[in-house]
mmCIF file with all atom_site columns, C-alpha atoms in Angstrom:
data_model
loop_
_atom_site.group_PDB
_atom_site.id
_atom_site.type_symbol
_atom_site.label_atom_id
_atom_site.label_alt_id
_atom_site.label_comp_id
_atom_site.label_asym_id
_atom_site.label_entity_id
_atom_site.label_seq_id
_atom_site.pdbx_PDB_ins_code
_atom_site.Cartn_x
_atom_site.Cartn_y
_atom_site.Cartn_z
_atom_site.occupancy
_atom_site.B_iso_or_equiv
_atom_site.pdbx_formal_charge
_atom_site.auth_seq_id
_atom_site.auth_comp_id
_atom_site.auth_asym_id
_atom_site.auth_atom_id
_atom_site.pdbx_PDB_model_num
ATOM 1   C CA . UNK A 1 1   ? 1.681   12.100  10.801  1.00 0.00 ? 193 UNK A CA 1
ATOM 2   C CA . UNK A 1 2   ? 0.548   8.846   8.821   1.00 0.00 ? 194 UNK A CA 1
ATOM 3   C CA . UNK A 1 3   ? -3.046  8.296   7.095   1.00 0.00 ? 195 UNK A CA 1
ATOM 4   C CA . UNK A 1 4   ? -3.455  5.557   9.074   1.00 0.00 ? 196 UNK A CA 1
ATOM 5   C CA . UNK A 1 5   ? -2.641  6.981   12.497  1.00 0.00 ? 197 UNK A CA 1
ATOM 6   C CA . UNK A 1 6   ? -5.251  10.150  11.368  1.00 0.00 ? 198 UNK A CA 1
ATOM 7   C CA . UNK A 1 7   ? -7.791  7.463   10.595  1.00 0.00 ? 199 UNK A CA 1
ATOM 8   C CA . UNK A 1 8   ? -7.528  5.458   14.043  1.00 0.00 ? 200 UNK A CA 1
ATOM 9   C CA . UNK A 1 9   ? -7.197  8.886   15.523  1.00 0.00 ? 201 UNK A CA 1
ATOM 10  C CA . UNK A 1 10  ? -10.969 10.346  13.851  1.00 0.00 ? 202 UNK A CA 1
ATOM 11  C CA . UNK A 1 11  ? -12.192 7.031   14.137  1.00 0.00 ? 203 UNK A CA 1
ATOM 12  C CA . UNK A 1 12  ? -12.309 7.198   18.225  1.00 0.00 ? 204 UNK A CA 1
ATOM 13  C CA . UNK A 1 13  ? -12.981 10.662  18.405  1.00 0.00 ? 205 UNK A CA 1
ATOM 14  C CA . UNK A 1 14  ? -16.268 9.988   16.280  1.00 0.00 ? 206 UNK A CA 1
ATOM 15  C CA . UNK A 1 15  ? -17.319 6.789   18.223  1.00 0.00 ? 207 UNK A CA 1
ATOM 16  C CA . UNK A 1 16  ? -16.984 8.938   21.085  1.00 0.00 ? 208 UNK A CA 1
ATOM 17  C CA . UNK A 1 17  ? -18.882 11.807  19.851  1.00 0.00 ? 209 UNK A CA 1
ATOM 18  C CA . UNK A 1 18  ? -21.420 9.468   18.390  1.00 0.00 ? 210 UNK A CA 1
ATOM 19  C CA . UNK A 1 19  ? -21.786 7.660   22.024  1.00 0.00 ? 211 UNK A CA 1
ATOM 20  C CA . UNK A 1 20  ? -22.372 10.606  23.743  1.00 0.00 ? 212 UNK A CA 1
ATOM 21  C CA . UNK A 1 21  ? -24.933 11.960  21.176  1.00 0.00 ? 213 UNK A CA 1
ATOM 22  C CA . UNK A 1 22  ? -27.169 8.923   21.661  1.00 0.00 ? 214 UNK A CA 1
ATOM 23  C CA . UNK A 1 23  ? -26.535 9.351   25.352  1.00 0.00 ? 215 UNK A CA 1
ATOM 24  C CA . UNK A 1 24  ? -27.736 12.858  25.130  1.00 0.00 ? 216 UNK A CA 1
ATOM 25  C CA . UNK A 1 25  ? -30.387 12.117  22.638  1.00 0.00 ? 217 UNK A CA 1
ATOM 26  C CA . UNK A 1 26  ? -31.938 8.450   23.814  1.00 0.00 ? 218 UNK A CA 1
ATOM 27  C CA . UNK A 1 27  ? -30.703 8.014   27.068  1.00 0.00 ? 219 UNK A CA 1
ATOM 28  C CA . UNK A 1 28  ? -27.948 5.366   26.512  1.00 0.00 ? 220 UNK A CA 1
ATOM 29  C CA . UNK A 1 29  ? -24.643 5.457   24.522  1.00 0.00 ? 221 UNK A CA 1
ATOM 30  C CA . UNK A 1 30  ? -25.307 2.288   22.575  1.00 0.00 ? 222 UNK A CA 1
ATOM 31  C CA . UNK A 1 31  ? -22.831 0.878   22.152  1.00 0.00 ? 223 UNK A CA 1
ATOM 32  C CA . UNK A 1 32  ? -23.812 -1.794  20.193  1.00 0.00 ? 224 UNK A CA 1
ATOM 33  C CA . UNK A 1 33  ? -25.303 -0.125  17.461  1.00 0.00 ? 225 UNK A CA 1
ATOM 34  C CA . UNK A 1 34  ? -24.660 -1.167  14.298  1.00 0.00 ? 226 UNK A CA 1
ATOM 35  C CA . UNK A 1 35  ? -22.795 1.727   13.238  1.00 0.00 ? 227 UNK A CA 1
ATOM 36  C CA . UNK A 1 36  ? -20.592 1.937   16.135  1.00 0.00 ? 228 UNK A CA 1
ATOM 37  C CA . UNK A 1 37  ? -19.658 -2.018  15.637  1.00 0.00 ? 229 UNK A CA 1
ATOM 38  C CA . UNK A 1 38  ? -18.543 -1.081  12.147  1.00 0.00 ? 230 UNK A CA 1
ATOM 39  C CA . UNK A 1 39  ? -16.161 2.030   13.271  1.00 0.00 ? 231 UNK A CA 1
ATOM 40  C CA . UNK A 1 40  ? -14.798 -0.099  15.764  1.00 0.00 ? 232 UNK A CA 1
ATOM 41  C CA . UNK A 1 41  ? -14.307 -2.427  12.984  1.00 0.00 ? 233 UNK A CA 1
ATOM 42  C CA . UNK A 1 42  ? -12.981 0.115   10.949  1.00 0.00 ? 234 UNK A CA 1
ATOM 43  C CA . UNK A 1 43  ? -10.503 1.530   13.343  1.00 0.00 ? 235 UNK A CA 1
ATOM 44  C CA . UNK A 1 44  ? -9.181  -2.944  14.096  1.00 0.00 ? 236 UNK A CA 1
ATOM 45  C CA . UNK A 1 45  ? -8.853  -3.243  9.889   1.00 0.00 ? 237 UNK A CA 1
ATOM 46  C CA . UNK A 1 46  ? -6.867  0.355   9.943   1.00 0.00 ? 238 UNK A CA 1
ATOM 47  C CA . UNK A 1 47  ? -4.634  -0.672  13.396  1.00 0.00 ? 239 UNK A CA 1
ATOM 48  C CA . UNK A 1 48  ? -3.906  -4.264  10.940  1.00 0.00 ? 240 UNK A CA 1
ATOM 49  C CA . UNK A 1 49  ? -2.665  -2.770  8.173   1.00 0.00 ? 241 UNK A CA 1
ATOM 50  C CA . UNK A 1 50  ? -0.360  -0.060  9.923   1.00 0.00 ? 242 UNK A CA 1
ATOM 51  C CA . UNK A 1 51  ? 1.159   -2.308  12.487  1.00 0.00 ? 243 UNK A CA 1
ATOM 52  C CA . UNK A 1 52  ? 0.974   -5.674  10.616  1.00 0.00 ? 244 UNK A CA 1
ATOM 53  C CA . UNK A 1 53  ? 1.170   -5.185  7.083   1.00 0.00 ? 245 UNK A CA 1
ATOM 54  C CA . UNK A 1 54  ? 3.332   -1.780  6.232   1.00 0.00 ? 246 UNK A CA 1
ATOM 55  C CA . UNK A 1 55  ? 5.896   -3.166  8.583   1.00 0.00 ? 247 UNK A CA 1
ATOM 56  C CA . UNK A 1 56  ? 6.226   -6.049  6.237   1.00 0.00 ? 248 UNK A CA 1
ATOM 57  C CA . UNK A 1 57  ? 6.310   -4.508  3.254   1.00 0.00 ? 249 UNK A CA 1
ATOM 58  C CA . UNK A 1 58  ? 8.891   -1.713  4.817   1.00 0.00 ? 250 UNK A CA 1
ATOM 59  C CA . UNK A 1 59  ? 11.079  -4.294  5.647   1.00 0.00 ? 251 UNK A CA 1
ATOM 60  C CA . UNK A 1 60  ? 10.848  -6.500  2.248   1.00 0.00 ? 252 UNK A CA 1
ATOM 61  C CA . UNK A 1 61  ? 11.502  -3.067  0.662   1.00 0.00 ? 253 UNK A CA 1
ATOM 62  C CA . UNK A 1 62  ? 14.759  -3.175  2.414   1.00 0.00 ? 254 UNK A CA 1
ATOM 63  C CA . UNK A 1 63  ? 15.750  -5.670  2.030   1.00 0.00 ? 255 UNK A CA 1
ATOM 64  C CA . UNK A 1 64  ? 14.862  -6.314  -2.045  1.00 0.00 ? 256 UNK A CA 1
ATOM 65  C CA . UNK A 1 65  ? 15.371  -2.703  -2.844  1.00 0.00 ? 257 UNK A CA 1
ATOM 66  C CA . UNK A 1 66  ? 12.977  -1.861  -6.389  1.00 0.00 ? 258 UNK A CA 1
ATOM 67  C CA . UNK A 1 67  ? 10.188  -4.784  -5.730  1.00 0.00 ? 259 UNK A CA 1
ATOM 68  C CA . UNK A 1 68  ? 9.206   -3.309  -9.322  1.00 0.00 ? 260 UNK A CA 1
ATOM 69  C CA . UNK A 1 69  ? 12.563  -4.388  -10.552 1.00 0.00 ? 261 UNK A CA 1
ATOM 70  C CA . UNK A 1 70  ? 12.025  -8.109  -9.314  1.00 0.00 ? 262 UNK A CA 1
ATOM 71  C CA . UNK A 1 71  ? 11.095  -11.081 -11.416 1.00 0.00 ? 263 UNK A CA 1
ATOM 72  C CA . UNK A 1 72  ? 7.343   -12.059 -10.575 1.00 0.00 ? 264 UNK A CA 1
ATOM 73  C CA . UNK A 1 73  ? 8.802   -15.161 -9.807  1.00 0.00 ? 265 UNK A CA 1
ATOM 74  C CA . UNK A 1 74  ? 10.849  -13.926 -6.999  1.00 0.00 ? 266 UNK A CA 1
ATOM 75  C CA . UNK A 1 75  ? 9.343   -15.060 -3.856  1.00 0.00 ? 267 UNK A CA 1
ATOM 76  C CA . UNK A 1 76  ? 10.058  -11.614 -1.986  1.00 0.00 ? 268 UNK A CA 1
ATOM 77  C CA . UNK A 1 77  ? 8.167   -9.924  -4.993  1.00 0.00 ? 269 UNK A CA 1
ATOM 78  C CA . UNK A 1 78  ? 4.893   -12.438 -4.379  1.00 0.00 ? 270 UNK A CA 1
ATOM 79  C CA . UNK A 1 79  ? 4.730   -11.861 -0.669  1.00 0.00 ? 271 UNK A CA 1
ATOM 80  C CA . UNK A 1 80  ? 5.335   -8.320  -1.263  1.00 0.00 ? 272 UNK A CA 1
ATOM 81  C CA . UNK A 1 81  ? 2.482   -8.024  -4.279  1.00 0.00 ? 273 UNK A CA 1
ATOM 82  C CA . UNK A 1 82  ? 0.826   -10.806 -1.495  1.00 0.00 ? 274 UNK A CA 1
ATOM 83  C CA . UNK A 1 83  ? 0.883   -7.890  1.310   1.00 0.00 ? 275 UNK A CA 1
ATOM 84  C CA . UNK A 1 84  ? -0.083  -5.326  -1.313  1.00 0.00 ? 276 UNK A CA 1
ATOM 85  C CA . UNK A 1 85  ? -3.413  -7.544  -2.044  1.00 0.00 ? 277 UNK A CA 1
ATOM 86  C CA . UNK A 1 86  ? -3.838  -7.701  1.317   1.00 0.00 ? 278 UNK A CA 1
ATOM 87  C CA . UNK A 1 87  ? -3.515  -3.893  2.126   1.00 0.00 ? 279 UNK A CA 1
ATOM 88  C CA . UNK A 1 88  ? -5.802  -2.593  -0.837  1.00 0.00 ? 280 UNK A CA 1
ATOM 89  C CA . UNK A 1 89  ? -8.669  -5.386  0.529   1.00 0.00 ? 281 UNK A CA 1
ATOM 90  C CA . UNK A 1 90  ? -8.440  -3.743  4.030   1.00 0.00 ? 282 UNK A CA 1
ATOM 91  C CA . UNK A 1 91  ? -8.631  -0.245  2.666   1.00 0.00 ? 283 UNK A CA 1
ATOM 92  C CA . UNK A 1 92  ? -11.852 -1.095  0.609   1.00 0.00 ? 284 UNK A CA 1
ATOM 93  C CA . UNK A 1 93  ? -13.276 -2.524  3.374   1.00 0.00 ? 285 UNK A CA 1
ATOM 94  C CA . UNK A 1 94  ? -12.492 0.607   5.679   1.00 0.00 ? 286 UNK A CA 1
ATOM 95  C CA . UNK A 1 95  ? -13.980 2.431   2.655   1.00 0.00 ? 287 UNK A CA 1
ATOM 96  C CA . UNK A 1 96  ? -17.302 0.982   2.436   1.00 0.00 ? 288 UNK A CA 1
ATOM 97  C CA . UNK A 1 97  ? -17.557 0.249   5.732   1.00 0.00 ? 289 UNK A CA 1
ATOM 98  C CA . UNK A 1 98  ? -17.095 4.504   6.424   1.00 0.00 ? 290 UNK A CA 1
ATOM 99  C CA . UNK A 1 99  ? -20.005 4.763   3.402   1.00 0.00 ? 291 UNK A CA 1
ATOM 100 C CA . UNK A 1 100 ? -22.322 2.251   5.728   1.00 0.00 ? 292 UNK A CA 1
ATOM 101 C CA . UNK A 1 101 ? -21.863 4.258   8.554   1.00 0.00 ? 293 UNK A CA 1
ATOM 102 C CA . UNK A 1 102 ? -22.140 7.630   7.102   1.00 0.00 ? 294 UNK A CA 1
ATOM 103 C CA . UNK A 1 103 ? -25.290 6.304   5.573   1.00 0.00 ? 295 UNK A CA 1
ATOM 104 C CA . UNK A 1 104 ? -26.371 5.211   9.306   1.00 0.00 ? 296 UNK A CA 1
ATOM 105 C CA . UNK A 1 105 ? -25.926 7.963   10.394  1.00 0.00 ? 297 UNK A CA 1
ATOM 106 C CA . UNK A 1 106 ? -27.462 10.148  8.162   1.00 0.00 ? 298 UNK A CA 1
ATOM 107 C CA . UNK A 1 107 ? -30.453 8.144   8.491   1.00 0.00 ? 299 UNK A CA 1
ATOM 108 C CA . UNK A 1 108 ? -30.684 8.524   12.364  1.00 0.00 ? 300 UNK A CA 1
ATOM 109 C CA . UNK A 1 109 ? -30.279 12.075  11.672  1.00 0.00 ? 301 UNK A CA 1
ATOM 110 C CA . UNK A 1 110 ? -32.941 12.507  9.230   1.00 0.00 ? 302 UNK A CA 1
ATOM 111 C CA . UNK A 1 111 ? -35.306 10.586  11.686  1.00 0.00 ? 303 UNK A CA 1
ATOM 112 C CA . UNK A 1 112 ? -34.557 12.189  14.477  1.00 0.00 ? 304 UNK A CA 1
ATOM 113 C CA . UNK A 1 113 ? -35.803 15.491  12.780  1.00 0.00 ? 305 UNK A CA 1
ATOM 114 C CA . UNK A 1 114 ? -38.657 14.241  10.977  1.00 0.00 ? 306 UNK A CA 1
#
């Protein structure tokens, strides 16, 4: 199974489990929350990459063969190093997004035991 499918997979299960904690704990899922707004957003940057993206870059890799072995000046090798760009952006953002939220959440946590 793929990172990306694990990811998108995890990501639902914990917006779920997160839902239905806040409907256990305040009496409504909220659903806007901040932190659920950025899984969701997580989960939309992680469903671009694996069914947008990769399929470009598989099929560039096809059809160029080695993109290392290509010129620079090559236009498959700029789209492909173009997609690349691309991909690593997303996966920071996923990154620091999941560091936002686990810091949400760790805050709600704390005050909810204070």
């Amino acid at each position: 199974i793929d990172l990306h499918w694990m990811g998108m997979v995890a990501g639902i299960i914990f917006l779920a489990c997160s839902m239905i904690d806040n409907r256990v704990t305040v009496g409504r899922p909220r659903v806007f929350a901040l932190s659920h707004l950025f899984i969701v957003l997580m989960i939309a940057l992680t469903a671009v990459s694996q069914f947008v993206i990769i399929p470009r870059m598989d099929v560039l890799r096809i059809t160029a063969g080695e993109i290392s072995m290509l010129p620079v000046s090559n236009p498959m090798r700029a789209e492909f190093d173009s997609l690349h760009a691309w991909s690593t952006r997303i996966e920071m953002t996923v990154l620091l997004l999941g560091l936002i939220v686990l810091y949400l959440v760790a805050l709600r946590f704390s005050n909810s035991r204070a």
